[in-house]
């Protein structure tokens, strides 16, 4: 895993939203599209695209990805929601600061 990038440190939660205009919501399980790049412009490695990730925060069209669907990996990387496809939509849930979802 890579160390925390400046893009991760710049991600703020000042304007919290629960759903973007393209339908990505906090708690959704998403996949990353081919040819995607992270918020800082760095290309998304193939390894990330082969896993599915939970959205832990949203700001504008920027999503913070957290744990993968197995719970084994946690990336905490911001990415444009334009590069995400919802695999499983979140029910009404509470999102912890660790990115775990819990039924509410």
Coordinates of C-alpha atoms in Angstrom, one line a residue:
X1 CA 0.0 0.0 0.0
X2 CA 1.1 3.5 -0.7
X3 CA 1.6 6.2 2.0
X4 CA -0.9 8.9 2.5
X5 CA -0.8 11.4 -0.4
X6 CA -1.3 15.1 -0.3
X7 CA -4.7 14.6 -2.1
X8 CA -5.8 12.5 0.9
X9 CA -4.8 15.2 3.4
X10 CA -6.6 17.9 1.4
X11 CA -9.9 16.1 1.4
X12 CA -12.3 18.0 3.6
X13 CA -15.7 17.2 4.9
X14 CA -16.9 20.8 5.1
X15 CA -19.8 20.5 2.7
X16 CA -21.3 17.1 3.6
X17 CA -23.7 15.6 1.2
X18 CA -25.3 12.2 1.2
X19 CA -25.8 11.6 -2.6
X20 CA -24.2 13.0 -5.7
X21 CA -26.0 14.0 -8.9
X22 CA -25.0 10.7 -10.5
X23 CA -26.5 8.7 -7.7
X24 CA -23.4 7.7 -5.7
X25 CA -24.3 7.7 -1.9
X26 CA -22.4 7.3 1.3
X27 CA -22.3 3.6 2.1
X28 CA -22.6 2.4 -1.5
X29 CA -20.4 -0.4 -2.7
X30 CA -18.7 0.8 -5.9
X31 CA -16.3 -0.4 -8.6
X32 CA -13.8 1.8 -10.3
X33 CA -14.0 2.2 -14.0
X34 CA -11.1 1.5 -16.4
X35 CA -8.9 4.5 -17.2
X36 CA -9.9 6.2 -13.9
X37 CA -7.6 8.5 -11.9
X38 CA -7.6 9.5 -8.3
X39 CA -8.4 13.1 -7.3
X40 CA -4.8 14.1 -7.6
X41 CA -4.5 12.9 -11.2
X42 CA -2.6 9.7 -10.3
X43 CA -3.8 6.8 -12.4
X44 CA -5.7 4.1 -10.6
X45 CA -3.7 0.9 -10.5
X46 CA -5.3 -2.3 -11.8
X47 CA -5.3 -3.8 -8.3
X48 CA -7.8 -1.1 -7.1
X49 CA -10.1 -1.7 -10.1
X50 CA -10.3 -5.4 -9.4
X51 CA -11.8 -4.8 -5.9
X52 CA -15.1 -3.1 -4.9
X53 CA -15.0 -0.3 -2.3
X54 CA -17.4 1.4 0.1
X55 CA -17.9 5.1 -0.2
X56 CA -17.3 6.7 3.2
X57 CA -17.7 10.4 2.4
X58 CA -18.8 12.8 -0.3
X59 CA -18.0 16.4 -1.2
X60 CA -19.3 17.7 -4.5
X61 CA -18.3 15.1 -7.1
X62 CA -15.5 13.8 -4.9
X63 CA -15.9 10.5 -3.0
X64 CA -13.7 9.1 -0.3
X65 CA -13.2 5.3 -0.7
X66 CA -12.7 3.3 2.4
X67 CA -12.7 -0.5 3.0
X68 CA -13.1 -3.1 0.2
X69 CA -16.1 -5.4 0.3
X70 CA -14.1 -8.1 2.2
X71 CA -13.1 -5.7 4.9
X72 CA -9.4 -6.7 4.4
X73 CA -8.2 -3.6 2.8
X74 CA -8.7 0.1 3.4
X75 CA -7.5 2.7 0.9
X76 CA -8.9 6.1 2.1
X77 CA -8.4 7.7 -1.3
X78 CA -10.5 10.5 -3.0
X79 CA -11.8 9.9 -6.5
X80 CA -14.3 11.6 -8.8
X81 CA -17.7 10.0 -8.7
X82 CA -17.6 10.1 -12.5
X83 CA -15.2 7.1 -12.3
X84 CA -17.4 5.0 -10.0
X85 CA -20.2 2.6 -10.8
X86 CA -22.6 1.6 -8.0
X87 CA -22.5 -2.2 -7.5
X88 CA -24.8 -2.3 -4.4
X89 CA -26.8 0.7 -3.2
X90 CA -26.7 1.5 0.5
X91 CA -29.7 1.1 2.6
X92 CA -30.4 3.5 5.4
X93 CA -27.2 3.0 7.4
X94 CA -24.9 4.7 9.8
X95 CA -21.3 5.1 8.6
X96 CA -18.6 5.0 11.2
X97 CA -15.4 7.0 10.9
X98 CA -13.6 3.8 10.0
X99 CA -15.8 3.3 6.9
X100 CA -17.7 0.4 8.2
X101 CA -21.4 0.3 7.6
X102 CA -23.9 -0.7 10.2
X103 CA -27.6 -1.2 9.8
X104 CA -29.5 1.7 11.3

